[in-house]
CSV table of C-alpha atoms and ligand atoms in Angstrom, one decimal:
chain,number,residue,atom,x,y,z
A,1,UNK,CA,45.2,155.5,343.0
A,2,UNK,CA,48.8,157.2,342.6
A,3,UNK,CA,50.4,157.5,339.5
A,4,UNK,CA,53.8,157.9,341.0
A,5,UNK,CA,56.4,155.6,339.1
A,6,UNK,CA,57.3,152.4,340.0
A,7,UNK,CA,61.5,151.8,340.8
A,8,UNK,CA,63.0,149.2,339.3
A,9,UNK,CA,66.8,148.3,340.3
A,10,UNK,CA,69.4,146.0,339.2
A,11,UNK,CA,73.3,145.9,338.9
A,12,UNK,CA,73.6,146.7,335.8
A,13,UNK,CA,71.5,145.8,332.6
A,14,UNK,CA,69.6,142.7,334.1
A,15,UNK,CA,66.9,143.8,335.2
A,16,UNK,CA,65.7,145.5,332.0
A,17,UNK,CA,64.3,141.4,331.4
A,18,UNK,CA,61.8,142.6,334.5
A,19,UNK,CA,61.5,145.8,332.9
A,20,UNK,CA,59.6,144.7,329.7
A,21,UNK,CA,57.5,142.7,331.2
A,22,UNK,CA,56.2,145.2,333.8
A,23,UNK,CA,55.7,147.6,330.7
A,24,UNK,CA,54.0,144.4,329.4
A,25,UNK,CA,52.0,143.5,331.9
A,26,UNK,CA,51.2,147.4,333.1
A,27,UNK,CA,51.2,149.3,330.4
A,28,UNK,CA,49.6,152.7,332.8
A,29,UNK,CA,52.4,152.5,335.0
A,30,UNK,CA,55.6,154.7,335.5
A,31,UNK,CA,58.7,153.4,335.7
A,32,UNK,CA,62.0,154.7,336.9
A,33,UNK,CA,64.6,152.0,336.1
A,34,UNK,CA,67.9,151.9,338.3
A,35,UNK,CA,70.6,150.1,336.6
A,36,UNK,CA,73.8,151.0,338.8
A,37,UNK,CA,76.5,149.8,335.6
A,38,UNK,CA,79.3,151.3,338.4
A,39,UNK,CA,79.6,148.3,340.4
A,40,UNK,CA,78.4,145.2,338.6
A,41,UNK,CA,78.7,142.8,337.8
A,42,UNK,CA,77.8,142.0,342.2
A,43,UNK,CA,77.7,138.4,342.0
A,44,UNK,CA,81.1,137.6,343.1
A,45,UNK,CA,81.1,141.2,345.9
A,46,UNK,CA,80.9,140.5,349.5
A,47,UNK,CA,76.9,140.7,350.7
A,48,UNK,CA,78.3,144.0,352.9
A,49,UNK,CA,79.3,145.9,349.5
A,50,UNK,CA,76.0,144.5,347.8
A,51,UNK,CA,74.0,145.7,350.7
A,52,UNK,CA,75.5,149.5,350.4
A,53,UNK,CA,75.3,149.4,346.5
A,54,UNK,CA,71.3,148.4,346.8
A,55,UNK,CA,70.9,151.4,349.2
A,56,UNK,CA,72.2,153.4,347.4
A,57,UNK,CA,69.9,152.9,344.6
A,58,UNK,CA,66.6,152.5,346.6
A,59,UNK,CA,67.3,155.9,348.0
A,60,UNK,CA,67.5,157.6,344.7
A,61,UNK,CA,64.4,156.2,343.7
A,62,UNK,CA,62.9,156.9,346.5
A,63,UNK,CA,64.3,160.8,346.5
A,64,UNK,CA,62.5,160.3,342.7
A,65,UNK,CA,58.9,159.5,344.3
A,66,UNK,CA,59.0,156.1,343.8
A,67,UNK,CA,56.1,154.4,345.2
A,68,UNK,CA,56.4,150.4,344.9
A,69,UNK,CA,60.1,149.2,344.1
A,70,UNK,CA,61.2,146.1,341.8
A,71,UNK,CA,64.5,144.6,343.1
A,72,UNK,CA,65.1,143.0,339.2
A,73,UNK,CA,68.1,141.4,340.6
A,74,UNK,CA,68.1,137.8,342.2
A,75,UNK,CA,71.9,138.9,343.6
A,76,UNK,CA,70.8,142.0,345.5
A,77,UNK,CA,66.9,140.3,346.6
A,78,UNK,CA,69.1,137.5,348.3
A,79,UNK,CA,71.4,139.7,350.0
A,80,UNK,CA,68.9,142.6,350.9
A,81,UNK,CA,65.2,142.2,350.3
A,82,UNK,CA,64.2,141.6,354.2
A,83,UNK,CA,66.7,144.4,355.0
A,84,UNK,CA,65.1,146.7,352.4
A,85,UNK,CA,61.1,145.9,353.6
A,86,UNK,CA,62.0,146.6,357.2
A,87,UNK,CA,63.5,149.7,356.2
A,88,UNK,CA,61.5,151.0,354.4
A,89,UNK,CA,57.8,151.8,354.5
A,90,UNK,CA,56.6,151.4,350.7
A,91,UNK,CA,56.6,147.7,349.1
A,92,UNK,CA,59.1,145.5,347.8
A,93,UNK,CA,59.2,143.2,345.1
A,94,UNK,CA,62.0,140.3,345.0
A,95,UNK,CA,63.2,138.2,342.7
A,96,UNK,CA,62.6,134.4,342.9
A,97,UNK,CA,64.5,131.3,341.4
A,98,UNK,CA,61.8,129.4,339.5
A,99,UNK,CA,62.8,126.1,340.9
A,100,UNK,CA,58.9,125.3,341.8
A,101,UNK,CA,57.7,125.8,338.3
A,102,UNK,CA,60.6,123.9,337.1
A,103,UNK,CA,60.6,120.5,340.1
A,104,UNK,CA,57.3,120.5,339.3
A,105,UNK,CA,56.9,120.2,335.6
A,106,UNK,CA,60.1,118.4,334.9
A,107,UNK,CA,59.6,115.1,333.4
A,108,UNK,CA,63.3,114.0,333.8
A,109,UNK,CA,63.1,114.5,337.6
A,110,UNK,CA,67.0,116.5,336.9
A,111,UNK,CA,66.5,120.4,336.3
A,112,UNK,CA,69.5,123.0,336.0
A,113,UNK,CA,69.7,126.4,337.8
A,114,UNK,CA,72.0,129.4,336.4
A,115,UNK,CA,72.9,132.3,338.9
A,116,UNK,CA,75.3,134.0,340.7
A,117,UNK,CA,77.6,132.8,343.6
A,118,UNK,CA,76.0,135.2,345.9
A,119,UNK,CA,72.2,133.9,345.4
A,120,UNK,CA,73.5,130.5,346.0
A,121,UNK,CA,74.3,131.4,348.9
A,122,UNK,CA,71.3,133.3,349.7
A,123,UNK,CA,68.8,131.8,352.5
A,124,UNK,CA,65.8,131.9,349.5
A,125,UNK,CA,67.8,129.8,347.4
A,126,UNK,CA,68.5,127.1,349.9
A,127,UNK,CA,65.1,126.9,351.1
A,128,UNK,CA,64.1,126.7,347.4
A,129,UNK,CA,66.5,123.6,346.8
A,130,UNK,CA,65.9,122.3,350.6
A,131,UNK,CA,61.9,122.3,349.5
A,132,UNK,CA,62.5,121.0,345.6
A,133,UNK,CA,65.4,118.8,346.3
A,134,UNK,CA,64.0,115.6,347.7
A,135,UNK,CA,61.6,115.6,344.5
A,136,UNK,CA,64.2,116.4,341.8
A,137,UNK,CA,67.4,116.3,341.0
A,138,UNK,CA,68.7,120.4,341.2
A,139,UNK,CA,72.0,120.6,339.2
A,140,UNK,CA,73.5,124.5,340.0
A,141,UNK,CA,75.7,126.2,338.0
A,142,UNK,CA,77.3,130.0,338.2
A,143,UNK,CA,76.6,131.4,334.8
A,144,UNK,CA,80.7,132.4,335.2
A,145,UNK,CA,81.1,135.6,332.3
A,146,UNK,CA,77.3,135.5,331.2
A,147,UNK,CA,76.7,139.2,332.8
A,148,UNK,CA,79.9,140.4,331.3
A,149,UNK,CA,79.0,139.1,328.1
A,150,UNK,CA,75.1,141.1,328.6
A,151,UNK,CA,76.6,144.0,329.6
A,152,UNK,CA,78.8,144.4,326.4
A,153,UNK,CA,75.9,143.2,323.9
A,154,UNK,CA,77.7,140.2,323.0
A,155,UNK,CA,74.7,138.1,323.5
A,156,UNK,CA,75.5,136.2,320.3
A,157,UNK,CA,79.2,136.3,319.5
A,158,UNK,CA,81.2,133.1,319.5
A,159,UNK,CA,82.7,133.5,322.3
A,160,UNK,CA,79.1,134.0,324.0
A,161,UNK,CA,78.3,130.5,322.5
A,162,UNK,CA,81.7,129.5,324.4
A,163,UNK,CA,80.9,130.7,327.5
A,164,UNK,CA,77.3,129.4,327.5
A,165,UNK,CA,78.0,125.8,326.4
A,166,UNK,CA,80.8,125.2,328.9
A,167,UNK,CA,78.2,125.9,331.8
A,168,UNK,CA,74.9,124.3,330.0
A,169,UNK,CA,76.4,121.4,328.2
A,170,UNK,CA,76.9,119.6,331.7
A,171,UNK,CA,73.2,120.2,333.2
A,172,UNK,CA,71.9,119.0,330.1
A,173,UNK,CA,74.0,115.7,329.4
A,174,UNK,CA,72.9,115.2,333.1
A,175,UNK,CA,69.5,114.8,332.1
A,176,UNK,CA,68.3,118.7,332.8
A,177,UNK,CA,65.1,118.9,331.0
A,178,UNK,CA,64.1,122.7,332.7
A,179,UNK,CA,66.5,125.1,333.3
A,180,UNK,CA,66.4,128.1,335.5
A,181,UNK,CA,67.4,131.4,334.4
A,182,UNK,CA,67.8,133.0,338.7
A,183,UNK,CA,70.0,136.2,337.3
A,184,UNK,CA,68.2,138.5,335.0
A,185,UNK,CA,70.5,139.4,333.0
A,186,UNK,CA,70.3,135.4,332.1
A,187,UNK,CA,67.1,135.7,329.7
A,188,UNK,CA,68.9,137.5,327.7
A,189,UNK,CA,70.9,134.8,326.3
A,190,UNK,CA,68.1,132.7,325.6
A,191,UNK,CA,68.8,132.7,322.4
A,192,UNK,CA,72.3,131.0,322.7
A,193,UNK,CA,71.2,128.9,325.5
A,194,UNK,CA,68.6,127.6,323.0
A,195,UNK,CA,71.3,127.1,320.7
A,196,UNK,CA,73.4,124.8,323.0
A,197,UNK,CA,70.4,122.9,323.6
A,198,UNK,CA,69.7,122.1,320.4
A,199,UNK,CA,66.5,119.6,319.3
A,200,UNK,CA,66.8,118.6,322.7
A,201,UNK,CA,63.2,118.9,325.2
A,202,UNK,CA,64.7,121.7,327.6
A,203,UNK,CA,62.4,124.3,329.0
A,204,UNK,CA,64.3,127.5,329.8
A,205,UNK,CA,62.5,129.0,332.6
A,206,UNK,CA,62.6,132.8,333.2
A,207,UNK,CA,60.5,134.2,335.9
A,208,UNK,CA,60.3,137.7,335.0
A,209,UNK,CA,56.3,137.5,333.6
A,210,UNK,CA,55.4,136.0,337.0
A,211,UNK,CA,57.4,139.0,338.9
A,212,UNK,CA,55.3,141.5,336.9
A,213,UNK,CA,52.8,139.3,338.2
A,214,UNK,CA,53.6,139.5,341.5
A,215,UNK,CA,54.2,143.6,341.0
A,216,UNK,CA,50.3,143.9,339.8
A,217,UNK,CA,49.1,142.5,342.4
A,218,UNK,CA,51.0,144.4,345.4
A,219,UNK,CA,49.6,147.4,343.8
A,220,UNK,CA,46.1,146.0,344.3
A,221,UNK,CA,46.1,145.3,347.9
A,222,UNK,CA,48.1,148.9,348.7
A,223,UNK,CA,45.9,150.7,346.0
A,224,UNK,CA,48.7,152.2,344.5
A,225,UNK,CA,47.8,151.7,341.0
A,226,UNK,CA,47.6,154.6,338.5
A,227,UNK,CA,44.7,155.8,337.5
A,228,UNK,CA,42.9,154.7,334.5
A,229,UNK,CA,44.2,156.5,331.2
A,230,UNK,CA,47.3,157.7,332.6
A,231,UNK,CA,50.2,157.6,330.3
A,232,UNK,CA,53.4,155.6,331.4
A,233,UNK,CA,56.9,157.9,331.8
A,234,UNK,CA,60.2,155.7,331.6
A,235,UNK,CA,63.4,157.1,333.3
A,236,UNK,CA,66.7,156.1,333.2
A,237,UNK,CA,69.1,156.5,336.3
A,238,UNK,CA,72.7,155.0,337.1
A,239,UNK,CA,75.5,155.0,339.2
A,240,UNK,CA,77.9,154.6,336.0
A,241,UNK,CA,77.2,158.2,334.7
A,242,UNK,CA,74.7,159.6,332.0
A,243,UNK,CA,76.6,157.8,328.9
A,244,UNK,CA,75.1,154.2,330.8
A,245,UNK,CA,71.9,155.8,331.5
A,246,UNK,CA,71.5,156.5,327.8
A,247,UNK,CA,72.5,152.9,326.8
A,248,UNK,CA,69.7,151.9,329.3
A,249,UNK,CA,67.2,153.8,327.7
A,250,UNK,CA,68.7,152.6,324.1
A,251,UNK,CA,68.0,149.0,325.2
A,252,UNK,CA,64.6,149.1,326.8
A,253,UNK,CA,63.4,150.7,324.3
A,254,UNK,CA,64.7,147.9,321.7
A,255,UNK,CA,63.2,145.6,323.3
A,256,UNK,CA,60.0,143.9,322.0
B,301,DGL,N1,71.2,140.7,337.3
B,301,DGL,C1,71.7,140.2,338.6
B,301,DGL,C2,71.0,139.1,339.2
B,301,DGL,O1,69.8,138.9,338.9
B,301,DGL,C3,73.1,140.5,339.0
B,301,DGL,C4,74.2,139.9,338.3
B,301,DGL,C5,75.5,140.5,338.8
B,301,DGL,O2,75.6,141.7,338.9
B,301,DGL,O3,76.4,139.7,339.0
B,301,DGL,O4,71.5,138.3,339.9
């Protein structure tokens, strides 16, 4: 048992899609979420500046006690997570592009994956799509704007719709019929992505419930879950300055 709080780190906003569904899923835990706001959007950055930026944040939550850390980002998990667990002696949590769920289930044999330049080139990805790609068809696309557009609440603004269509229009005249949200600041344009799609049978697939998932169960096998009863504490930290850290906290707490 330790009721320490659990770190949760992404670029910027993102992560707050893994966020809500930890507080979902683990309603007893603490959580200390990390959103730098300073340096993101960290999909287009170098894997060497990514790699400083994610230390940076691990070691303030671990200066804050954390005990288990979240990397809600697919961008830094592709550049960093074996880095981070050999680093560091507590556990890590990564971020995974659903492609399994999505090869597998697709009836269309095409599905569509949105994220950043820097998890495509990540070795997780390309083992993903090196696994999945001899059964389906795996159309990628950079989600080019979609985190600027998240980070200024512009979710559903024209120019959101825009931006969106001009990326998800092609997977889906392709023949996408599941499509992969691999940044998380992505499920927050579900909405408009639905939009785009229309009546059409598209599945948008974010894994965020199956990372809280994930989370629950690596507190299991290192018994670090808190104790029964014990009422959850969210924080707030960034790199950007107490203004973002506030906006953070605004926007989790929004959220349903
Ligand atoms: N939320 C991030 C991800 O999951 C990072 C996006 C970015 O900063 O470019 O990839």
């Amino acid at each position: 048992m330790n009721n320490s709080a659990i770190g949760v780190f992404d670029s910027g906003m993102g992560g707050l899609s893994v966020w809500r569904e930890l507080r979902r899923q683990l309603p007893e835990e603490s959580l200390i979420y990390y959103g730098d706001g300073k340096n993101c959007p960290y999909g287009n950055r170098s894997a060497e500046e990514i790699l400083t930026f994610v230390e940076e944040a691990v070691e303030a939550l671990l200066a804050r006690g954390a005990k288990m850390i979240v990397v809600a980002c697919n961008t830094a998990t592709a550049v960093a997570i074996d880095t981070l667990r050999s680093r560091y002696p507590i556990p890590f949590v990564g971020m995974e592009p659903a492609v399994k769920p999505a090869a597998l289930t697709s009836q269309s044999g095409v599905i569509g994956v949105l994220a950043t330049k820097a998890s495509f080139g990540g070795a997780l990805y390309l083992a993903n799509e090196a696994r999945y790609g001899s059964q389906v068809q795996i159309i990628r696309a950079v989600g080019e704007g979609f985190v600027e557009l998240v980070e200024c609440g512009e979710e559903r603004s024209p120019e959101a719709l825009q931006t969106v269509r001009a990326v998800v229009e092609p997977m889906i005249e392709a023949g996408a019929d599941r499509i992969v949200l691999g940044c998380t600041h992505y499920p927050f344009l579900t909405d408009t992505i639905a939009e785009v799609v229309g009546d059409r049978a598209v599945e948008i697939i974010d894994p965020a419930p199956a990372v809280a998932r994930r989370a629950e169960w690596l507190l299991d096998q290192n018994n670090l879950r808190a104790e029964s009863g014990n009422v959850a504490r969210y924080e707030f930290l960034s790199a950007a300055g107490e203004e973002y850290e506030a906006m953070l906290a605004a926007r989790a707490n929004s959220l349903k």
